[in-house]
Amino acid sequence: MTTKILLALTLLAGAVQAQTVTGKAFGTYVNALGVTSQSPVATLPSSGGMATGQADAFGVAGAVDASWLNAVTTGAVDNKKSGAQSTSELEQVSAAGGAITADVVTAVATAYFGQFTGGSDGEGSGFTNLIVNGEAITTEVAPNTRVDLPGVGYAVLNEQIPTGDGLTSWGMTVNMIHVVLQDALLGLTTGEIIIGSASSSVAR
Amino acid sequence: MNHARHLSLALGAVAAVLIAAACHDAASPQGTITAGILPGHDKGGSQCADFRLTGGGRVDKPEPETGKSPPSSHDFATFGFQARPDAACPFGMAGSGNIEWNEHLGTQFGGGFAFHGTVTMFSTPNDGTETNPQCGRFGGFGRLNPHNGPTEEDVSFEVNHACDVDEPGVGKDHIYMRIGPTADGSIYFRHSLLSGGNIQWHRLTGNN
């Protein structure tokens, strides 16, 4: 009996605890040769709401070219249900000197919490007409697919990084193209390029 | 001003119904009006709302199909929105919020477009989805930015319904977006189950 009362009180406390959401999305981030450059970032207020970041075009010579960059994050917090969903999209994308191109790059990251359970996912993320090292990729790219980029380094495509403890917090970061630049002789990391990034999380 | 916009929005919806010739759930080609007798629009008026909606994600195939279009297809859109009534019931249907809608299908409004809308009306739906208590309807005006054409301001839009069916929302939550008519009379709409993201319905409590 006592156990049942304690369980009920615990669930009740969980239901009325303050929840928080985070959301972030951006089109491109480049860190190469000591120079950092980033397209407009959408950052969700901690209380929820909506934020956007847009640019008609964005380019860093030799690293990335893209147009129609759109980053959107939305979310809401209340005692019974909270959620955050972030999207990042770019068109006419060329990365790493043309080693990777795509008509459209779409990142979607979602995190949610109902009264007693939560979750996160990267459903909806994808590429349209992706070409890697001159080869067209005609199927869906599985999460965390690594491809070598000769003379450049390597890339992780559809990189999905879960966050949170799965009990009181849930989150997901999706980076659709994550290029790791490496020194050709020593293999040391010299920089990185991230294209199409979306992150969302909830905590109770 | 707001009253005028509400009237204009309502007249736009009526015009869409009257002009329409055939129901078509997919996105409409540029320069044509493919909206039909919009499903359920004869089922009575909307009601004031005591809830708010947020959502974002991706939509591909027309409802009731689910899933993403093939990787070679541009036939999808992404979106994000927040919308709420300006005051709880029974004080009318004025609303506030924003919506971003990005269409990639090249036959739409000049090679695809980005739409940035401001919400001025918020209510329960009147298209048949009002039987689900976690559906809402909102509309307003915004800037249409085609990929290959001039930007057009003050274009009306209406989310006939956005429905929070379950958590997570992929394959369950659904949204019906209509934009236009534009200056050349075109109307766009897309009606889909979510292929990514989520829609959430939140009852207004006075604190949110």
Short mmCIF file of C-alpha atoms in Angstrom, two decimals:
data_model
loop_
_atom_site.label_atom_id
_atom_site.label_comp_id
_atom_site.label_asym_id
_atom_site.label_seq_id
_atom_site.Cartn_x
_atom_site.Cartn_y
_atom_site.Cartn_z
CA MET A 1 0.00 0.00 0.00
CA THR A 2 2.77 2.37 1.00
CA THR A 3 4.63 1.50 -2.20
CA LYS A 4 1.58 2.31 -4.30
CA ILE A 5 1.17 5.67 -2.59
CA LEU A 6 4.84 6.50 -3.12
CA LEU A 7 4.59 5.50 -6.78
CA ALA A 8 1.51 7.65 -7.25
CA LEU A 9 3.19 10.61 -5.58
CA THR A 10 6.29 10.12 -7.75
CA LEU A 11 4.22 10.05 -10.93
CA LEU A 12 2.26 13.09 -9.79
CA ALA A 13 5.47 14.96 -9.04
CA GLY A 14 6.79 14.05 -12.48
CA ALA A 15 3.63 15.30 -14.10
CA VAL A 16 3.85 18.73 -12.53
CA GLN A 17 7.62 19.20 -12.69
CA ALA A 18 8.78 21.97 -14.91
CA GLN A 19 9.89 20.72 -18.32
CA THR A 20 12.37 22.30 -20.64
CA VAL A 21 12.97 22.16 -24.37
CA THR A 22 15.90 23.07 -26.56
CA GLY A 23 16.10 23.38 -30.31
CA LYS A 24 18.73 24.54 -32.74
CA ALA A 25 19.14 24.42 -36.50
CA PHE A 26 21.58 25.83 -39.01
CA GLY A 27 22.57 25.32 -42.61
CA THR A 28 26.36 25.26 -42.60
CA TYR A 29 29.32 25.47 -40.26
CA VAL A 30 32.90 25.55 -41.49
CA ASN A 31 36.06 25.40 -39.42
CA ALA A 32 39.05 25.23 -41.74
CA LEU A 33 42.49 26.82 -41.83
CA GLY A 34 41.77 28.57 -38.56
CA VAL A 35 38.72 30.32 -39.92
CA THR A 36 35.21 29.66 -38.64
CA SER A 37 32.13 30.59 -40.63
CA GLN A 38 28.48 29.78 -40.04
CA SER A 39 25.18 30.52 -41.74
CA PRO A 40 22.25 31.95 -39.71
CA VAL A 41 21.32 29.85 -36.68
CA ALA A 42 17.80 29.30 -35.34
CA THR A 43 17.81 28.82 -31.56
CA LEU A 44 14.64 27.95 -29.66
CA PRO A 45 13.94 29.97 -26.50
CA SER A 46 14.05 27.73 -23.40
CA SER A 47 10.37 28.38 -22.76
CA GLY A 48 9.47 27.22 -26.27
CA GLY A 49 8.17 29.23 -29.20
CA MET A 50 9.75 29.51 -32.62
CA ALA A 51 12.98 30.72 -34.17
CA THR A 52 14.17 30.88 -37.77
CA GLY A 53 17.35 31.58 -39.69
CA GLN A 54 17.48 32.08 -43.46
CA ALA A 55 19.94 32.97 -46.16
CA ASP A 56 19.49 33.02 -49.92
CA ALA A 57 23.04 31.74 -50.40
CA PHE A 58 26.13 30.84 -48.39
CA GLY A 59 29.62 29.90 -49.49
CA VAL A 60 33.13 29.33 -48.23
CA ALA A 61 35.57 28.80 -51.09
CA GLY A 62 36.56 25.16 -51.45
CA ALA A 63 34.47 24.10 -48.47
CA VAL A 64 30.79 24.64 -49.17
CA ASP A 65 28.35 26.32 -51.51
CA ALA A 66 24.59 26.26 -50.94
CA SER A 67 21.46 28.24 -51.64
CA TRP A 68 18.03 28.60 -50.06
CA LEU A 69 19.16 27.90 -46.53
CA ASN A 70 16.26 27.57 -44.13
CA ALA A 71 16.55 26.71 -40.44
CA VAL A 72 13.44 26.49 -38.25
CA THR A 73 12.95 25.29 -34.70
CA THR A 74 9.68 25.22 -32.75
CA GLY A 75 8.68 23.87 -29.37
CA ALA A 76 6.34 24.09 -26.42
CA VAL A 77 6.46 23.34 -22.73
CA ASP A 78 3.65 22.47 -20.41
CA ASN A 79 3.11 20.11 -17.50
CA LYS A 80 1.54 17.30 -19.50
CA LYS A 81 3.34 17.38 -22.82
CA SER A 82 6.41 19.05 -24.26
CA GLY A 83 8.19 18.86 -27.56
CA ALA A 84 10.75 20.42 -29.85
CA GLN A 85 11.19 19.91 -33.57
CA SER A 86 13.94 21.45 -35.69
CA THR A 87 14.55 21.40 -39.42
CA SER A 88 17.43 22.58 -41.58
CA GLU A 89 17.30 22.64 -45.36
CA LEU A 90 19.65 23.69 -48.12
CA GLU A 91 19.49 23.44 -51.88
CA GLN A 92 22.15 23.16 -54.60
CA VAL A 93 24.71 21.95 -52.10
CA SER A 94 28.37 21.35 -52.96
CA ALA A 95 30.80 20.35 -50.21
CA ALA A 96 34.52 19.64 -49.93
CA GLY A 97 35.42 20.95 -53.36
CA GLY A 98 32.54 19.13 -55.04
CA ALA A 99 33.26 15.70 -53.51
CA ILE A 100 29.69 15.73 -52.20
CA THR A 101 26.76 17.38 -53.97
CA ALA A 102 23.00 17.23 -53.52
CA ASP A 103 19.95 18.99 -54.89
CA VAL A 104 18.43 19.22 -51.41
CA VAL A 105 19.73 18.38 -47.95
CA THR A 106 17.09 18.05 -45.21
CA ALA A 107 17.72 17.51 -41.51
CA VAL A 108 14.84 16.92 -39.09
CA ALA A 109 15.34 16.33 -35.36
CA THR A 110 12.41 15.71 -33.03
CA ALA A 111 12.16 15.25 -29.26
CA TYR A 112 8.96 14.84 -27.28
CA PHE A 113 7.63 14.01 -23.87
CA GLY A 114 4.13 12.84 -23.01
CA GLN A 115 2.93 12.55 -19.46
CA PHE A 116 5.05 9.52 -18.59
CA THR A 117 7.30 8.77 -21.56
CA GLY A 118 9.42 10.47 -24.15
CA GLY A 119 11.60 9.92 -27.17
CA SER A 120 13.58 11.45 -29.98
CA ASP A 121 14.30 10.67 -33.63
CA GLY A 122 15.70 11.95 -36.91
CA GLU A 123 12.78 10.79 -39.06
CA GLY A 124 12.29 12.85 -42.20
CA SER A 125 15.97 13.57 -42.72
CA GLY A 126 17.29 12.85 -46.19
CA PHE A 127 19.02 13.84 -49.40
CA THR A 128 17.66 14.56 -52.85
CA ASN A 129 19.95 13.45 -55.69
CA LEU A 130 23.04 12.91 -53.56
CA ILE A 131 26.36 12.36 -55.36
CA VAL A 132 29.48 11.28 -53.46
CA ASN A 133 32.88 11.01 -55.18
CA GLY A 134 31.10 11.18 -58.54
CA GLU A 135 28.74 8.31 -57.75
CA ALA A 136 25.00 8.88 -57.48
CA ILE A 137 23.41 7.52 -54.31
CA THR A 138 19.93 6.39 -55.29
CA THR A 139 18.80 4.85 -52.01
CA GLU A 140 18.15 6.28 -48.57
CA VAL A 141 21.37 6.89 -46.67
CA ALA A 142 21.42 4.94 -43.41
CA PRO A 143 22.22 6.88 -40.23
CA ASN A 144 25.93 7.35 -39.53
CA THR A 145 27.21 6.24 -42.94
CA ARG A 146 30.93 6.91 -43.29
CA VAL A 147 32.50 7.59 -46.69
CA ASP A 148 36.14 8.33 -47.49
CA LEU A 149 36.93 11.48 -49.42
CA PRO A 150 40.36 11.00 -51.03
CA GLY A 151 42.64 13.97 -50.45
CA VAL A 152 40.12 15.56 -48.09
CA GLY A 153 39.43 13.19 -45.18
CA TYR A 154 36.13 11.49 -44.61
CA ALA A 155 32.47 12.31 -44.14
CA VAL A 156 29.70 10.96 -41.98
CA LEU A 157 26.39 11.18 -43.82
CA ASN A 158 23.08 11.39 -41.95
CA GLU A 159 24.97 11.58 -38.68
CA GLN A 160 22.49 10.98 -35.84
CA ILE A 161 23.60 11.55 -32.26
CA PRO A 162 21.06 10.70 -29.54
CA THR A 163 21.27 12.74 -26.34
CA GLY A 164 19.66 12.55 -22.91
CA ASP A 165 19.43 9.70 -20.41
CA GLY A 166 16.24 8.15 -21.80
CA LEU A 167 14.52 8.44 -18.44
CA THR A 168 14.13 12.13 -17.77
CA SER A 169 15.58 13.61 -20.94
CA TRP A 170 15.55 12.80 -24.64
CA GLY A 171 17.26 14.45 -27.58
CA MET A 172 18.65 14.07 -31.07
CA THR A 173 21.21 15.90 -33.18
CA VAL A 174 21.23 15.28 -36.94
CA ASN A 175 24.12 16.44 -39.12
CA MET A 176 23.36 15.42 -42.68
CA ILE A 177 26.90 15.99 -43.97
CA HIS A 178 29.77 16.07 -41.47
CA VAL A 179 33.10 16.31 -43.25
CA VAL A 180 36.22 15.77 -41.18
CA LEU A 181 39.19 17.42 -42.87
CA GLN A 182 42.45 15.54 -42.44
CA ASP A 183 46.10 16.18 -43.17
CA ALA A 184 46.96 13.94 -46.14
CA LEU A 185 50.32 12.87 -44.72
CA LEU A 186 49.70 12.47 -41.00
CA GLY A 187 45.97 11.91 -40.93
CA LEU A 188 45.52 14.57 -38.28
CA THR A 189 42.21 16.38 -38.15
CA THR A 190 42.59 19.89 -39.47
CA GLY A 191 39.01 21.10 -39.54
CA GLU A 192 35.40 20.20 -40.18
CA ILE A 193 32.39 21.11 -42.28
CA ILE A 194 28.83 20.52 -41.09
CA ILE A 195 25.94 20.90 -43.53
CA GLY A 196 22.29 20.56 -42.56
CA SER A 197 22.21 20.42 -38.77
CA ALA A 198 19.15 20.12 -36.54
CA SER A 199 18.97 19.43 -32.80
CA SER A 200 16.03 19.02 -30.43
CA SER A 201 15.72 17.90 -26.81
CA VAL A 202 13.24 17.78 -23.96
CA ALA A 203 13.75 17.24 -20.23
CA ARG A 204 11.37 16.91 -17.32
CA MET B 1 -7.20 46.03 -40.14
CA ASN B 2 -7.48 42.64 -38.54
CA HIS B 3 -11.21 42.52 -39.23
CA ALA B 4 -10.57 43.33 -42.85
CA ARG B 5 -8.00 40.57 -43.06
CA HIS B 6 -10.32 38.07 -41.45
CA LEU B 7 -13.01 38.96 -43.93
CA SER B 8 -10.54 38.67 -46.79
CA LEU B 9 -9.38 35.30 -45.55
CA ALA B 10 -12.92 34.04 -45.26
CA LEU B 11 -13.79 35.32 -48.72
CA GLY B 12 -10.65 33.68 -50.07
CA ALA B 13 -11.69 30.34 -48.63
CA VAL B 14 -15.18 30.70 -50.09
CA ALA B 15 -13.72 31.67 -53.46
CA ALA B 16 -11.48 28.62 -53.44
CA VAL B 17 -14.47 26.40 -52.87
CA LEU B 18 -16.56 28.08 -55.56
CA ILE B 19 -13.82 28.12 -58.18
CA ALA B 20 -12.72 24.59 -57.59
CA ALA B 21 -13.54 21.85 -59.98
CA ALA B 22 -11.91 18.72 -58.65
CA CYS B 23 -10.54 17.53 -55.37
CA HIS B 24 -6.78 17.01 -55.50
CA ASP B 25 -4.75 16.34 -52.40
CA ALA B 26 -1.34 16.72 -54.00
CA ALA B 27 0.42 20.03 -54.40
CA SER B 28 -1.06 21.98 -57.26
CA PRO B 29 0.87 22.91 -60.40
CA GLN B 30 1.89 26.49 -60.87
CA GLY B 31 -0.60 28.74 -62.55
CA THR B 32 -3.57 26.49 -62.11
CA ILE B 33 -6.26 26.21 -59.55
CA THR B 34 -6.54 22.60 -58.63
CA ALA B 35 -8.26 23.01 -55.31
CA GLY B 36 -11.53 21.25 -55.37
CA ILE B 37 -14.49 21.17 -53.11
CA LEU B 38 -12.23 21.21 -50.11
CA PRO B 39 -13.16 18.15 -48.06
CA GLY B 40 -15.64 18.85 -45.33
CA HIS B 41 -15.90 22.59 -45.83
CA ASP B 42 -19.65 22.43 -45.74
CA LYS B 43 -19.76 21.02 -42.24
CA GLY B 44 -20.41 24.17 -40.29
CA GLY B 45 -18.47 27.02 -38.77
CA SER B 46 -15.36 27.02 -36.69
CA GLN B 47 -15.44 27.57 -32.95
CA CYS B 48 -13.24 29.62 -30.70
CA ALA B 49 -10.34 27.69 -29.24
CA ASP B 50 -8.92 27.09 -25.78
CA PHE B 51 -5.70 25.49 -26.99
CA ARG B 52 -2.54 26.28 -28.91
CA LEU B 53 -0.49 24.33 -31.46
CA THR B 54 3.18 23.95 -32.29
CA GLY B 55 4.75 21.76 -34.89
CA GLY B 56 7.45 21.22 -37.43
CA GLY B 57 8.87 18.63 -39.75
CA ARG B 58 8.36 17.27 -43.22
CA VAL B 59 5.47 16.17 -45.42
CA ASP B 60 5.73 14.17 -48.64
CA LYS B 61 2.95 12.05 -50.08
CA PRO B 62 -0.72 13.06 -50.09
CA GLU B 63 -2.77 11.62 -47.25
CA PRO B 64 -3.49 8.74 -46.64
CA GLU B 65 -0.13 7.60 -48.04
CA THR B 66 2.77 7.63 -45.61
CA GLY B 67 6.54 7.83 -45.85
CA LYS B 68 9.03 9.88 -47.79
CA SER B 69 9.22 10.40 -51.53
CA PRO B 70 12.14 8.59 -53.28
CA PRO B 71 15.61 10.19 -52.93
CA SER B 72 15.37 11.40 -56.54
CA SER B 73 12.15 13.31 -55.90
CA HIS B 74 11.68 16.96 -55.01
CA ASP B 75 8.05 16.30 -54.09
CA PHE B 76 8.07 17.30 -50.44
CA ALA B 77 7.86 20.29 -48.13
CA THR B 78 9.15 21.16 -44.69
CA PHE B 79 7.50 23.42 -42.16
CA GLY B 80 7.52 24.88 -38.66
CA PHE B 81 4.82 26.82 -36.86
CA GLN B 82 3.42 28.11 -33.61
CA ALA B 83 -0.16 29.35 -33.40
CA ARG B 84 -2.58 30.29 -30.66
CA PRO B 85 -5.74 32.30 -30.03
CA ASP B 86 -5.28 35.87 -28.87
CA ALA B 87 -7.78 35.26 -26.10
CA ALA B 88 -9.45 32.19 -24.69
CA CYS B 89 -13.06 31.38 -25.54
CA PRO B 90 -15.54 32.93 -25.97
CA PHE B 91 -13.70 36.02 -27.20
CA GLY B 92 -13.55 35.48 -30.92
CA MET B 93 -11.14 33.82 -33.32
CA ALA B 94 -8.26 36.29 -33.57
CA GLY B 95 -4.96 34.50 -33.41
CA SER B 96 -1.23 35.01 -33.38
CA GLY B 97 1.88 33.10 -34.32
CA ASN B 98 4.04 32.30 -37.32
CA ILE B 99 4.56 29.63 -39.93
CA GLU B 100 7.41 28.76 -42.28
CA TRP B 101 6.62 26.52 -45.23
CA ASN B 102 9.26 25.44 -47.76
CA GLU B 103 8.09 23.65 -50.88
CA HIS B 104 10.65 21.87 -53.09
CA LEU B 105 8.51 20.68 -55.98
CA GLY B 106 9.75 22.61 -58.99
CA THR B 107 6.31 23.05 -60.51
CA GLN B 108 5.13 25.15 -57.58
CA PHE B 109 5.03 28.96 -57.67
CA GLY B 110 8.20 29.44 -59.71
CA GLY B 111 10.39 26.44 -59.01
CA GLY B 112 9.50 25.86 -55.39
CA PHE B 113 9.20 28.53 -52.72
CA ALA B 114 9.63 29.65 -49.16
CA PHE B 115 6.60 31.10 -47.41
CA HIS B 116 6.76 33.14 -44.20
CA GLY B 117 3.31 33.63 -42.70
CA THR B 118 1.88 35.56 -39.77
CA VAL B 119 -1.13 34.06 -38.00
CA THR B 120 -4.16 36.33 -37.54
CA MET B 121 -6.95 33.75 -37.10
CA PHE B 122 -7.09 30.67 -34.88
CA SER B 123 -10.02 28.34 -34.27
CA THR B 124 -11.22 24.78 -34.30
CA PRO B 125 -11.36 23.23 -37.80
CA ASN B 126 -14.48 23.05 -39.96
CA ASP B 127 -13.36 20.49 -42.53
CA GLY B 128 -14.44 17.33 -40.79
CA THR B 129 -11.37 17.00 -38.57
CA GLU B 130 -13.14 18.85 -35.76
CA THR B 131 -14.27 15.44 -34.53
CA ASN B 132 -10.70 15.02 -33.30
CA PRO B 133 -10.44 17.32 -30.28
CA GLN B 134 -6.71 17.79 -30.87
CA CYS B 135 -6.99 19.47 -34.27
CA GLY B 136 -6.77 23.20 -34.89
CA ARG B 137 -7.18 25.62 -37.77
CA PHE B 138 -5.36 28.87 -38.35
CA GLY B 139 -4.63 31.34 -41.09
CA GLY B 140 -3.30 34.74 -41.98
CA PHE B 141 -1.03 36.43 -44.47
CA GLY B 142 2.59 36.23 -45.48
CA ARG B 143 5.45 36.66 -47.90
CA LEU B 144 5.79 34.20 -50.77
CA ASN B 145 9.36 33.92 -51.99
CA PRO B 146 9.55 31.75 -55.15
CA HIS B 147 12.93 30.34 -56.15
CA ASN B 148 12.55 31.72 -59.67
CA GLY B 149 10.29 34.72 -59.49
CA PRO B 150 9.41 37.93 -57.75
CA THR B 151 8.51 37.98 -54.07
CA GLU B 152 4.85 38.52 -53.37
CA GLU B 153 3.64 40.11 -50.14
CA ASP B 154 0.36 39.72 -48.25
CA VAL B 155 -0.53 36.35 -49.71
CA SER B 156 -3.23 34.63 -47.69
CA PHE B 157 -2.73 31.18 -46.22
CA GLU B 158 -4.81 28.80 -44.20
CA VAL B 159 -3.90 25.65 -42.33
CA ASN B 160 -7.30 24.00 -42.69
CA HIS B 161 -6.23 21.61 -40.01
CA ALA B 162 -3.16 20.61 -38.03
CA CYS B 163 -3.80 17.52 -35.95
CA ASP B 164 -1.91 16.05 -33.03
CA VAL B 165 -2.88 12.38 -33.18
CA ASP B 166 -0.08 10.73 -31.22
CA GLU B 167 3.48 10.95 -29.94
CA PRO B 168 5.66 10.66 -31.96
CA GLY B 169 3.78 12.17 -34.85
CA VAL B 170 5.37 10.54 -37.91
CA GLY B 171 2.73 8.68 -39.92
CA LYS B 172 -0.05 9.88 -37.58
CA ASP B 173 -0.13 13.66 -37.16
CA HIS B 174 -1.31 15.48 -40.28
CA ILE B 175 -1.54 18.96 -41.73
CA TYR B 176 -3.41 20.63 -44.58
CA MET B 177 -1.76 23.79 -45.92
CA ARG B 178 -3.27 26.15 -48.48
CA ILE B 179 -1.53 29.25 -49.85
CA GLY B 180 -3.12 31.76 -52.19
CA PRO B 181 -4.65 32.78 -54.39
CA THR B 182 -1.58 34.63 -55.59
CA ALA B 183 -1.72 37.63 -57.91
CA ASP B 184 -2.11 35.32 -60.92
CA GLY B 185 -4.86 33.33 -59.23
CA SER B 186 -2.80 30.26 -58.34
CA ILE B 187 -3.59 28.26 -55.25
CA TYR B 188 -1.24 25.79 -53.64
CA PHE B 189 -2.15 23.08 -51.23
CA ARG B 190 -0.56 20.05 -49.69
CA HIS B 191 -2.31 17.62 -47.37
CA SER B 192 -0.16 14.95 -45.77
CA LEU B 193 0.66 12.77 -42.85
CA LEU B 194 3.98 13.75 -41.34
CA SER B 195 7.03 11.93 -42.68
CA GLY B 196 9.20 13.68 -40.09
CA GLY B 197 8.73 15.89 -37.06
CA ASN B 198 5.75 16.32 -34.78
CA ILE B 199 2.65 18.41 -34.05
CA GLN B 200 1.62 19.11 -30.45
CA TRP B 201 -1.69 20.37 -29.10
CA HIS B 202 -1.62 22.14 -25.74
CA ARG B 203 -4.63 23.24 -23.73
CA LEU B 204 -4.41 26.84 -22.57
CA THR B 205 -4.14 26.95 -18.81
CA GLY B 206 -3.62 30.64 -18.21
CA ASN B 207 0.08 30.05 -17.63
CA ASN B 208 1.07 29.15 -21.18
#
